[in-house]
Short mmCIF file of C-alpha atoms and ligand atoms in Angstrom, two decimals:
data_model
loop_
_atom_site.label_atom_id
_atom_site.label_comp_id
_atom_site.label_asym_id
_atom_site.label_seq_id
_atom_site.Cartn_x
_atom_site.Cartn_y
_atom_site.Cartn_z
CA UNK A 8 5.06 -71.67 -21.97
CA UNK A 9 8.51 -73.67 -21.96
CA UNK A 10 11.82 -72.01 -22.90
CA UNK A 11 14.09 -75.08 -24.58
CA UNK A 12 17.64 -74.33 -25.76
CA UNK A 13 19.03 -72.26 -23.02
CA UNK A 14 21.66 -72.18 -20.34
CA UNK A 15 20.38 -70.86 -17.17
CA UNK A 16 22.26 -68.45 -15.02
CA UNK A 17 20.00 -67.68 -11.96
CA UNK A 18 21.35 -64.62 -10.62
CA UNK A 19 22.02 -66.19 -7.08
CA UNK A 20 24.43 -68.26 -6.13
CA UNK A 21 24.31 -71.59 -8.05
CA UNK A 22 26.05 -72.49 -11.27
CA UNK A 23 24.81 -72.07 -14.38
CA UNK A 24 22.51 -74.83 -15.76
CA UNK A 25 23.45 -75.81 -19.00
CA UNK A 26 20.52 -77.35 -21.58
CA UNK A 27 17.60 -76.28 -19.28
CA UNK A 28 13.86 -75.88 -19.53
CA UNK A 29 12.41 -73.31 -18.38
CA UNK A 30 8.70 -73.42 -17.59
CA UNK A 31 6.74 -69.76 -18.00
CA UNK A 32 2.73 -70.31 -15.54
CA UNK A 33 0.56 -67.05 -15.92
CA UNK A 34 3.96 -64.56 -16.37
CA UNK A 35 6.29 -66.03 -13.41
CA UNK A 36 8.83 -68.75 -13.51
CA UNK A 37 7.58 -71.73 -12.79
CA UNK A 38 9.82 -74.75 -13.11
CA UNK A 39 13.51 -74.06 -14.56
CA UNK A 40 15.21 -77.91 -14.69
CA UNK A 41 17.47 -79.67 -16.60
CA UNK A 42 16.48 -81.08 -19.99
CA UNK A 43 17.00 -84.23 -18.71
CA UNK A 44 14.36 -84.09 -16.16
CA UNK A 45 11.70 -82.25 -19.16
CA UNK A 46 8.20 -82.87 -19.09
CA UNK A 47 6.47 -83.41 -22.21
CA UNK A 48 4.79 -80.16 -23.33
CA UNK A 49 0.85 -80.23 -22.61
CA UNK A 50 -1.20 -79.96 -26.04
CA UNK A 51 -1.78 -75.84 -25.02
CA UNK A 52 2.01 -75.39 -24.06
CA UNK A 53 3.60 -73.29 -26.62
CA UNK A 54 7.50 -74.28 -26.53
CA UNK A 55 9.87 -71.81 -27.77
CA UNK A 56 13.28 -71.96 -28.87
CA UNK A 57 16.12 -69.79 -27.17
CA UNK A 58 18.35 -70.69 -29.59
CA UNK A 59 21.55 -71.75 -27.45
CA UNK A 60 21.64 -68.33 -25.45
CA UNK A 61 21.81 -67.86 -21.93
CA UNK A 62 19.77 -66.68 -19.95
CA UNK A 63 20.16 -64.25 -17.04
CA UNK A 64 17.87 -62.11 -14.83
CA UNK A 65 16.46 -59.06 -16.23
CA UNK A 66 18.89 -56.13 -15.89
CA UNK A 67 17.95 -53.47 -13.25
CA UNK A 68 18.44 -49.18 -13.37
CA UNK A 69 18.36 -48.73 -9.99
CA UNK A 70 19.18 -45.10 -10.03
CA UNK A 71 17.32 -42.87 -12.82
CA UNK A 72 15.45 -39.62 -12.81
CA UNK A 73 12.86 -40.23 -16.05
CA UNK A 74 10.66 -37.42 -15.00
CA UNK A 75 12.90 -34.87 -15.40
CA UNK A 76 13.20 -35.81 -19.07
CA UNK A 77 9.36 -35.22 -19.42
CA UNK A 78 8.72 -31.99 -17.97
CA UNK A 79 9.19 -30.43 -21.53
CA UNK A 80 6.43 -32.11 -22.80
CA UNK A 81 2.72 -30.92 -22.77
CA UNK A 82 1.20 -32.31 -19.64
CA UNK A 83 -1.50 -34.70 -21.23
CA UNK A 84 1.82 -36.46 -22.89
CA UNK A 85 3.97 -37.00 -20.07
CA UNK A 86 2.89 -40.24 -19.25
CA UNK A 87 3.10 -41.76 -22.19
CA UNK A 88 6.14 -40.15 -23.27
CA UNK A 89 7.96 -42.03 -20.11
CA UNK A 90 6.45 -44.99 -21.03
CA UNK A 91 8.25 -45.12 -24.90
CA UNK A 92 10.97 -44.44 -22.65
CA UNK A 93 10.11 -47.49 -20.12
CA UNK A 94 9.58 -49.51 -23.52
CA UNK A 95 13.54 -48.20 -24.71
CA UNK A 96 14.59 -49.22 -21.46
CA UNK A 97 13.32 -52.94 -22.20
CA UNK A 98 14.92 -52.89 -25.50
CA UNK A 99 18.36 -52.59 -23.88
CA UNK A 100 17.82 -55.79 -21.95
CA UNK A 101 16.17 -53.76 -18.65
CA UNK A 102 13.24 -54.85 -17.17
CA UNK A 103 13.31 -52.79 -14.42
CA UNK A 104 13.60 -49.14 -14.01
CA UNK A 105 13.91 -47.98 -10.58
CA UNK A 106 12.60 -43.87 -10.36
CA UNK A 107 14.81 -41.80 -7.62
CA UNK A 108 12.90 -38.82 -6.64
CA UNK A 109 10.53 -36.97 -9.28
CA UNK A 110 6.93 -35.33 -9.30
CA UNK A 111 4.59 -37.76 -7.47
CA UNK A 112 1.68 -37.28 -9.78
CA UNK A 113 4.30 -37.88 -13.21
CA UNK A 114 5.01 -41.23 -11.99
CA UNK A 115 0.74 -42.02 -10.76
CA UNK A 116 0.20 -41.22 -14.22
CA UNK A 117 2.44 -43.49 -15.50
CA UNK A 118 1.63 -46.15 -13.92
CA UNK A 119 -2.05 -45.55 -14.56
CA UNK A 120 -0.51 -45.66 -18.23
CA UNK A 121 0.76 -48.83 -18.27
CA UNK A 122 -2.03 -50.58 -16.21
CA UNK A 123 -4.32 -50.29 -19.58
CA UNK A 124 -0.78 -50.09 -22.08
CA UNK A 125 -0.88 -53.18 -24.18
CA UNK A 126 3.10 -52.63 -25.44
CA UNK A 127 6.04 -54.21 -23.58
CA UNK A 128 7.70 -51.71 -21.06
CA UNK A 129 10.13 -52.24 -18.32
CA UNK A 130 8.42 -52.15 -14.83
CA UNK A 131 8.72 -48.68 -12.93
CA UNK A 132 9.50 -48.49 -8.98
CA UNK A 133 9.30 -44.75 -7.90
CA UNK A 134 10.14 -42.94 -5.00
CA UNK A 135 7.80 -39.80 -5.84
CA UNK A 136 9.46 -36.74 -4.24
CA UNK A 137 12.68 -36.69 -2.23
CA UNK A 138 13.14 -35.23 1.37
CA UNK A 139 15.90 -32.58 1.68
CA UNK A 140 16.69 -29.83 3.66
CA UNK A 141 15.18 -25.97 2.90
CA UNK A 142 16.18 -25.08 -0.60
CA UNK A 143 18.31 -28.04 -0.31
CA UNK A 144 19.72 -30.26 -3.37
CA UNK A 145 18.23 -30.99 -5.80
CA UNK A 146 15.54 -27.86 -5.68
CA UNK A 147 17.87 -24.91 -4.75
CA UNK A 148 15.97 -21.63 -5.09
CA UNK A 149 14.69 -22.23 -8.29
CA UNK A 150 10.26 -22.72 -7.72
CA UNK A 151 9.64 -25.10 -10.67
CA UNK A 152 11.36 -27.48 -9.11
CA UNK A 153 9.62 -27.60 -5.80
CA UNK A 154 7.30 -30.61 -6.59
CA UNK A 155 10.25 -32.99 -6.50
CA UNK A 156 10.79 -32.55 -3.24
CA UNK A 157 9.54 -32.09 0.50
CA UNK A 158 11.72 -29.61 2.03
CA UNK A 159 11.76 -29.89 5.92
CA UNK A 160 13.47 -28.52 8.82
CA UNK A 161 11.29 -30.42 10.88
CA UNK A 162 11.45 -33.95 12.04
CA UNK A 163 8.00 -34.31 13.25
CA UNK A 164 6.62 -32.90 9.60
CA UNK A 165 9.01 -34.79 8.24
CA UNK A 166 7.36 -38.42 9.80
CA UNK A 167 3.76 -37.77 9.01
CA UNK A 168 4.94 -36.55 5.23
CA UNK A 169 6.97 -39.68 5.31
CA UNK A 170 4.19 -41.86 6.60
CA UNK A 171 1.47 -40.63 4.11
CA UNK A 172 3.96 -40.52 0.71
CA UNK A 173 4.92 -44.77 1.75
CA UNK A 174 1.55 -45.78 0.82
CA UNK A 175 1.63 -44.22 -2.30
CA UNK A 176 5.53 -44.96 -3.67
CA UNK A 177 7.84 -48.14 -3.75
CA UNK A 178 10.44 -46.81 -1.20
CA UNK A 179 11.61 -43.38 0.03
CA UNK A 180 14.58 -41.35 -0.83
CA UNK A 181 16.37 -38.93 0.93
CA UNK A 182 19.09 -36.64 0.24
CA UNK A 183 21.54 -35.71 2.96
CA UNK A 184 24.73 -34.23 1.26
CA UNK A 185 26.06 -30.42 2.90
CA UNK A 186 28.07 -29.16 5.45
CA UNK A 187 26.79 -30.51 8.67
CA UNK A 188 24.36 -27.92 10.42
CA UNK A 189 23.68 -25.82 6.60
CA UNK A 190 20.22 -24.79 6.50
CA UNK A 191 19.78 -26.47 3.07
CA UNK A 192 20.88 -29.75 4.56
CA UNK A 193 17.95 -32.04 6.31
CA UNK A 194 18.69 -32.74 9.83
CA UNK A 195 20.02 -35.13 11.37
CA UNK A 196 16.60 -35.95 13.84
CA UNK A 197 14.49 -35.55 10.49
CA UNK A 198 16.38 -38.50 8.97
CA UNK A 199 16.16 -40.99 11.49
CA UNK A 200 12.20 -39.99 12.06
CA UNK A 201 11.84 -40.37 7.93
CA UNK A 202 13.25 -43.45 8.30
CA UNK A 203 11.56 -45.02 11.22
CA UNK A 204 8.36 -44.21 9.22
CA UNK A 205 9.23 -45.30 6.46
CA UNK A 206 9.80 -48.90 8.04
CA UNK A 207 6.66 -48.46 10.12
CA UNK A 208 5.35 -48.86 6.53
CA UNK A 209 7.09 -51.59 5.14
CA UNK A 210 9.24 -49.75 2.77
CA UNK A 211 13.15 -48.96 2.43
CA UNK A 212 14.94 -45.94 2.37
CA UNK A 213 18.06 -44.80 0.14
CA UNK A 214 19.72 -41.67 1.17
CA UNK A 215 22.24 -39.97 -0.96
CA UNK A 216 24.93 -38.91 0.45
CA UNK A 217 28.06 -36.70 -0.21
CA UNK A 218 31.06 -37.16 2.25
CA UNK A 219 32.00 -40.25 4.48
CA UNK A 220 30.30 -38.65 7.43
CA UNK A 221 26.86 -38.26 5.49
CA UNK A 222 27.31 -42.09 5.08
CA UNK A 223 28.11 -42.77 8.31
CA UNK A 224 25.23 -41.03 9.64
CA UNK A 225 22.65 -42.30 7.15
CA UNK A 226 23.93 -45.71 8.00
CA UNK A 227 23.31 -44.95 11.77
CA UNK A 228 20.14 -43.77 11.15
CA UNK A 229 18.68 -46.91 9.47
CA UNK A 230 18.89 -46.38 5.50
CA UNK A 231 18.56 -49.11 3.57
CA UNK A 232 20.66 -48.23 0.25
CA UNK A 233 23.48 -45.24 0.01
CA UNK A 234 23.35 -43.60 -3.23
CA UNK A 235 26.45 -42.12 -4.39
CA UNK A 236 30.00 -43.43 -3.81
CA UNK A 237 31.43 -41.01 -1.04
CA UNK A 238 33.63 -38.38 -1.19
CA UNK A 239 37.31 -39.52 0.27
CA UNK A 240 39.13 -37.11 2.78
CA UNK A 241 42.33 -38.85 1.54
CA UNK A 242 41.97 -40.05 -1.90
CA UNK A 243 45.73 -41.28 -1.84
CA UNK A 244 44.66 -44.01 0.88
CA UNK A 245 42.70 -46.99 0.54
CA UNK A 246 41.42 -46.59 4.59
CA UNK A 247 38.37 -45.07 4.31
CA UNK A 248 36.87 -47.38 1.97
CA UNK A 249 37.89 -50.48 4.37
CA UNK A 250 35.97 -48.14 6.89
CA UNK A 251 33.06 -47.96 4.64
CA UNK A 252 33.10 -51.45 3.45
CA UNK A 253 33.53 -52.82 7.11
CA UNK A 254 29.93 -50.30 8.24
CA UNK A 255 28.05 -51.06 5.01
CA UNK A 256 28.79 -54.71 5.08
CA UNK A 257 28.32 -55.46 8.68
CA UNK A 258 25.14 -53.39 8.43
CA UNK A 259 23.78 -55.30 4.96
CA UNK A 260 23.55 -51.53 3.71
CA UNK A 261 23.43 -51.74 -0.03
CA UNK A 262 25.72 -49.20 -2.25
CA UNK A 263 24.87 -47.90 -5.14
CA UNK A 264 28.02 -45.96 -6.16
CA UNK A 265 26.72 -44.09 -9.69
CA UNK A 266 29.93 -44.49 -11.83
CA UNK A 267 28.35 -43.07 -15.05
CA UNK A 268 27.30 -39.75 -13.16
CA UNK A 269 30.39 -39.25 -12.07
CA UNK A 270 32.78 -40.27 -15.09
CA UNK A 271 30.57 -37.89 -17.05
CA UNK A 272 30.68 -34.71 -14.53
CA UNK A 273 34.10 -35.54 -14.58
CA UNK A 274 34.71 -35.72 -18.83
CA UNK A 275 31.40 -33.43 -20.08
CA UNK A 276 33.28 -31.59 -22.89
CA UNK A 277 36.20 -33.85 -23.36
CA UNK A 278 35.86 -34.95 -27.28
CA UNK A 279 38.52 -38.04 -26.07
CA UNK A 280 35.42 -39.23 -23.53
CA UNK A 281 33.27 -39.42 -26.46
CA UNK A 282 34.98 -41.36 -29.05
CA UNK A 283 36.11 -43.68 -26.07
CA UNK A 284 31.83 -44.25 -25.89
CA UNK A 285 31.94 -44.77 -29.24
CA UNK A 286 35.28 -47.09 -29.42
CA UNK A 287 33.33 -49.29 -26.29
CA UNK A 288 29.94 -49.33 -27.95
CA UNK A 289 27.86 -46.81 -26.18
CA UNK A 290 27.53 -44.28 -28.74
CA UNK A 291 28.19 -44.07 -32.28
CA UNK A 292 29.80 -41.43 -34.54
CA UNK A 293 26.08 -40.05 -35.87
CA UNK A 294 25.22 -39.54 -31.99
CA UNK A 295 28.07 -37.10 -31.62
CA UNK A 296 26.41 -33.83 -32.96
CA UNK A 297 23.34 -34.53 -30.57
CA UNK A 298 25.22 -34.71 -27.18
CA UNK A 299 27.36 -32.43 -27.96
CA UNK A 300 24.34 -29.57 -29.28
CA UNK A 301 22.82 -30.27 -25.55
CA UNK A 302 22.70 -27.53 -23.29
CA UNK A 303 24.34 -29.07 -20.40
CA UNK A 304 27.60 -30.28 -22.87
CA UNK A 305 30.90 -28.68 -22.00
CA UNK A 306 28.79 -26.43 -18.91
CA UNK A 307 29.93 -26.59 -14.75
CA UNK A 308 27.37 -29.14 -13.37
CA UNK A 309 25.10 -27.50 -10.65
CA UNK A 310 26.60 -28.87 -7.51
CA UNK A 311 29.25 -31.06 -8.45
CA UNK A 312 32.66 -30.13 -9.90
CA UNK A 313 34.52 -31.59 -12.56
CA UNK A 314 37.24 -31.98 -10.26
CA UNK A 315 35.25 -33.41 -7.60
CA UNK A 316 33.84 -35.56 -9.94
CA UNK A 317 37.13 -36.92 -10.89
CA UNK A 318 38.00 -37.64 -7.34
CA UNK A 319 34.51 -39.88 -6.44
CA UNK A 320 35.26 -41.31 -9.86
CA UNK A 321 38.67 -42.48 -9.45
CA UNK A 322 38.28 -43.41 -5.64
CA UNK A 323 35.27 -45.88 -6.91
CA UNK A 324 37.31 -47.05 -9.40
CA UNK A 325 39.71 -47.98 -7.23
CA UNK A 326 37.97 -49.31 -4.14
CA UNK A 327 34.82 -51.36 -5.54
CA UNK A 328 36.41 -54.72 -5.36
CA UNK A 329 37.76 -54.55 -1.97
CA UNK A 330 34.51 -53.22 -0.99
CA UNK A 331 33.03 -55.92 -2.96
CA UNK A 332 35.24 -58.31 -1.34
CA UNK A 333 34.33 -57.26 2.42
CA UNK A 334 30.75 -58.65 1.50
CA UNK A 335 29.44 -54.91 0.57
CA UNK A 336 25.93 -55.21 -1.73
CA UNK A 337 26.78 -53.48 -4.58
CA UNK A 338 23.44 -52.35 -6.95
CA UNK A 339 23.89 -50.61 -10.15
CA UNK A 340 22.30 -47.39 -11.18
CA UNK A 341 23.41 -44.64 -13.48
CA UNK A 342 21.73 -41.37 -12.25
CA UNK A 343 21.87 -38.91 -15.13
CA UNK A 344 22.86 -39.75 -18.87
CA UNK A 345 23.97 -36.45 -19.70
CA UNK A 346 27.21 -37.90 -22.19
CA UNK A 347 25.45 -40.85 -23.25
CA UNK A 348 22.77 -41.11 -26.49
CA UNK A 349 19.69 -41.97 -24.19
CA UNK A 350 18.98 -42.67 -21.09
CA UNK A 351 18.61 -46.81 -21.21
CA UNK A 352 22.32 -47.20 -22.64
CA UNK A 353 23.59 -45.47 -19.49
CA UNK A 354 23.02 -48.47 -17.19
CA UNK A 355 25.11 -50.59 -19.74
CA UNK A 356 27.74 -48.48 -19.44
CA UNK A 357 27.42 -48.84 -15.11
CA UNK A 358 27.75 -52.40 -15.22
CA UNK A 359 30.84 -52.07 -17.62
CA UNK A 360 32.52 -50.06 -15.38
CA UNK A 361 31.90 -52.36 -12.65
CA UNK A 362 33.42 -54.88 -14.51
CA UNK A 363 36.70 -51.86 -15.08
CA UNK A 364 36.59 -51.81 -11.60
CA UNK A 365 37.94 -55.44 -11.01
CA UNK A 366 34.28 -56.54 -9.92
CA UNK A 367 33.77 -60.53 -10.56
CA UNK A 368 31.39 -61.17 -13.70
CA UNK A 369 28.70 -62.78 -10.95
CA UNK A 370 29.31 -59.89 -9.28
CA UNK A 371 28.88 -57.29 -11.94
CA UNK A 372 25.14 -59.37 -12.56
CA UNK A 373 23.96 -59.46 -8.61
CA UNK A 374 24.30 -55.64 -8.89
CA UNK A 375 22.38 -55.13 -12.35
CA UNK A 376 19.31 -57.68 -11.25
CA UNK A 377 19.29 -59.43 -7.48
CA UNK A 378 21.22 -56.35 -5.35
CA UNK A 379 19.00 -53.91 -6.90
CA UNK A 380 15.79 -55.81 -6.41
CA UNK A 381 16.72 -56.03 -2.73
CA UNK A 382 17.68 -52.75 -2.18
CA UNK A 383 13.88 -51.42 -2.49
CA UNK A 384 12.37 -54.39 -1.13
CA UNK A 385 11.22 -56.24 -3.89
CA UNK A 386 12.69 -59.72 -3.24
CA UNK A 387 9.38 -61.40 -2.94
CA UNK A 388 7.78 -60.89 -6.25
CA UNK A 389 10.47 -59.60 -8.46
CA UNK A 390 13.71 -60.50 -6.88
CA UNK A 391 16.27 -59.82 -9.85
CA UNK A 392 16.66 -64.13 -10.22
CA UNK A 393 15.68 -66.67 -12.16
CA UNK A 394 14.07 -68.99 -9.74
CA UNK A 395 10.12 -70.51 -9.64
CA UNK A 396 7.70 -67.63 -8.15
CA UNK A 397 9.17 -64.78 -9.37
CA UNK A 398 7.74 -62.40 -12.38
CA UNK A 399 9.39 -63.97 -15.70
CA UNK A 400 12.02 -60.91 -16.30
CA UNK A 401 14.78 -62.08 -18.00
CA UNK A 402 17.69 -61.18 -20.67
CA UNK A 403 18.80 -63.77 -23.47
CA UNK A 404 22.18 -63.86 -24.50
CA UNK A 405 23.67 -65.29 -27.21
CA UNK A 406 27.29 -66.36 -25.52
CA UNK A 407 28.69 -66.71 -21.49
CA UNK A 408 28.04 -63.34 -19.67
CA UNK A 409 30.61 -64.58 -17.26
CA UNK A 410 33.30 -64.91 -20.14
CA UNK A 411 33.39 -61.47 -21.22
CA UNK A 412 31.45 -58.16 -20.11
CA UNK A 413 30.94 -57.63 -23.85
CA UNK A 414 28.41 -60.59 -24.28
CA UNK A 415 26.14 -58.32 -21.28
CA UNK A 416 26.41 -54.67 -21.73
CA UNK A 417 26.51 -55.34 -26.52
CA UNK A 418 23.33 -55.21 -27.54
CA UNK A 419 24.70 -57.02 -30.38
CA UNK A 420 24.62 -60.06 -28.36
CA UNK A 421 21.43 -59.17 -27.42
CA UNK A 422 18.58 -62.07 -28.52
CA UNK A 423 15.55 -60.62 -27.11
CA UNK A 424 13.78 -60.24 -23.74
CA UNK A 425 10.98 -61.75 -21.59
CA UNK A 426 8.76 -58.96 -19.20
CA UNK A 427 6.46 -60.59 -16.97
CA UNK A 428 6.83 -64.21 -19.42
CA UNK A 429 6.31 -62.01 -22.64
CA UNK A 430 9.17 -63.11 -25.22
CA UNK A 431 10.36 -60.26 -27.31
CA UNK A 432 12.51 -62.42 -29.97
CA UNK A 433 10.95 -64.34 -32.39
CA UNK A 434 9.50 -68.05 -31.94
CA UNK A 435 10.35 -71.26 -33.96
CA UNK A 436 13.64 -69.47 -35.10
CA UNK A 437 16.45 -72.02 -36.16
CA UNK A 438 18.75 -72.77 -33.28
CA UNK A 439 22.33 -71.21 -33.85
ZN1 ZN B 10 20.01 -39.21 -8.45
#
């Protein structure tokens, strides 16, 4: 297949190509050149028309939780039911969903689902269930939620769970967020002895963390990705984040700082927060009366206060683009979509508030497609860019994501997507 009609932007370095060709072999780029240097389309070729747009990499959620969402369903429908979701997701312009912790056999299902599904779906990456500390976040006391995570005082334990769940998942996640010491907190030994199995087998680790010292520590102890922007000691100072961004830059430790989790901790119940969704695009006035009937609207969040919320928020806010400028990997994920109309929209709303955050458009991208690709380890196959070998993921726009955040994260500019070479908009269609 050859794409015709399209600026190029790669997702890596290199400037956009303008009046490309794009050449689609068995669903992976293949050629992507300038149409001066086309080849005649063999007889069997089908050429299609991308209308002018632009195309960029396919957009990443690199920090979701869709099983939750499908533990109220019967269990015969669960995979399926995250798979319509998967399918959402690539109607949003995602083509890859990456799965943070959840029931291990949920996310086998799934993708036993979509190894027969014929519909188009974002691809899943899942980290089956996360390693915390006894009755640690996120299972607490509560029994039912015990299958979405090993709980371990034990470092030993700990490696041979570690080294059995990598050949079944993408990469491993940890959480390592209390006071140091709690009893609910995994230890420090168990953490570096997760992660040196982990890498025994090939795979990354991301480890949530809560304070600077959590990060520090999951830094020292190998992780791959931090999930969560840290909690400052001294939100009125800008030093800790130069810390930060001096560690996680000189130790090519990616950060995925969750902006949507924590703007919405920090707002659930604010009325103002809402119509601002709706003012930017993420909502609209008839999605009101459904977030706001949801159990969770207007309640404390389990864990996290409103207030602390406010501070990680704010902090972020402030301190992404000198981190960004230090040379520190941002990736974007979302976490939970509590505030926002469905889950896929939330990761929309992360990469506009990287953009708030004074992060360069090409930056804003690397973190919605190429950072989060590398963060689990998937820069061979499907490395977030638009370059020949990789799977054919890709967005097309209908005006210059680097001139305005709007023309990204509004689906109205929104022409269609390709998964794995498979166009979504129409063929043949006029060129605007
Ligand atoms: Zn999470």
């Amino acid at each position: 297949m050859i794409i015709r009609n399209v600026t190029v932007i790669d997702g890596q370095a290199a400037a956009p190509i303008a009046d490309a060709e794009v050449v689609v072999t068995d669903g992976r780029f293949s050629a992507i050149r300038p149409a001066a240097d086309a080849r005649p389309a063999a007889g069997e070729d089908p050429v299609i028309d991308a209308r002018g747009g632009y195309l960029v990499p396919g957009l990443w959620e690199s920090h979701t939780h869709l099983s939750g969402h499908a533990y109220s369903k019967p269990e015969n429908k669960r995979a399926e039911y995250i798979s319509q979701l998967l399918t959402d997701f690539l109607n949003v312009g995602v083509t890859s969903v990456v799965n943070l912790g959840g029931p291990l056999d949920i996310e086998l299902a799934v993708r036993d689902y979509r190894s027969t599904a014929t519909d188009a779906a974002a691809k899943l990456f899942f980290a089956g269930p996360v390693f915390t500390g006894i009755e640690g976040w996120p299972v607490l006391s509560d029994p039912k939620r015990a299958s979405i995570a090993y709980q371990t005082d034990n470092a030993d334990v700990a490696y041979r769970q570690a080294l059995e769940l990598a050949d079944q998942v993408d990469f491993i996640k940890c959480i390592y967020d209390d006071e140091p010491g709690a009893p609910d907190k995994l230890p420090l030994d168990a953490l570096k002895a997760i992660v040196a199995a982990a890498h025994e087998k090939g795979k990354k680790v991301l480890v949530h963390v809560h304070e600077r010292t959590d990060l520090e520590e999951a830094v020292a102890s190998g992780a791959d990705g931090i999930e969560h922007a840290f909690r400052p000691q001294d939100p009125s100072s800008t030093a800790e984040a130069h810390d930060v961004a001096a560690l996680l830059a000189e130790t090519n430790t990616y950060y995925c700082p969750t902006l949507v989790t924590w703007e919405q901790i920090a707002n659930n119940g604010d009325a103002g927060y809402l119509r601002q969704l709706v003012d930017e695009g993420f909502a609209t006035h008839e999605d009101i009366p459904q977030i706001t009937s949801r159990p969770i609207y207007g309640r404390e969040f389990p864990r996290h206060s409103a207030r602390e919320s406010r501070v990680r928020f704010d902090y972020a806010m402030r301190t992404l683009a000198l981190m960004h400028d230090a040379g520190v990997k941002i990736s974007a994920g979302s976490d939970v979509a509590m505030l926002l109309p469905a889950p896929p929209v939330a990761l929309l709303r992360e990469l506009r508030l990287l953009a708030k955050a004074g992060l360069p458009m090409p930056a804003v991208l690397a973190a919605g497609t190429r950072h989060s690709a590398e963060k689990i380890g998937q820069q061979t196959t499907s490395p977030g860019t638009i370059t020949a070998g990789s799977v054919a993921d890709a967005l097309l726009l209908d005006a210059d994501p680097y001139a305005d955040i709007a023309h990204l994260v509004d689906r109205s500019h929104h022409i269609g997507t390709l998964r794995a070479g498979r166009p979504s908009w129409e063929e043949g269609h006029p060129t605007a």
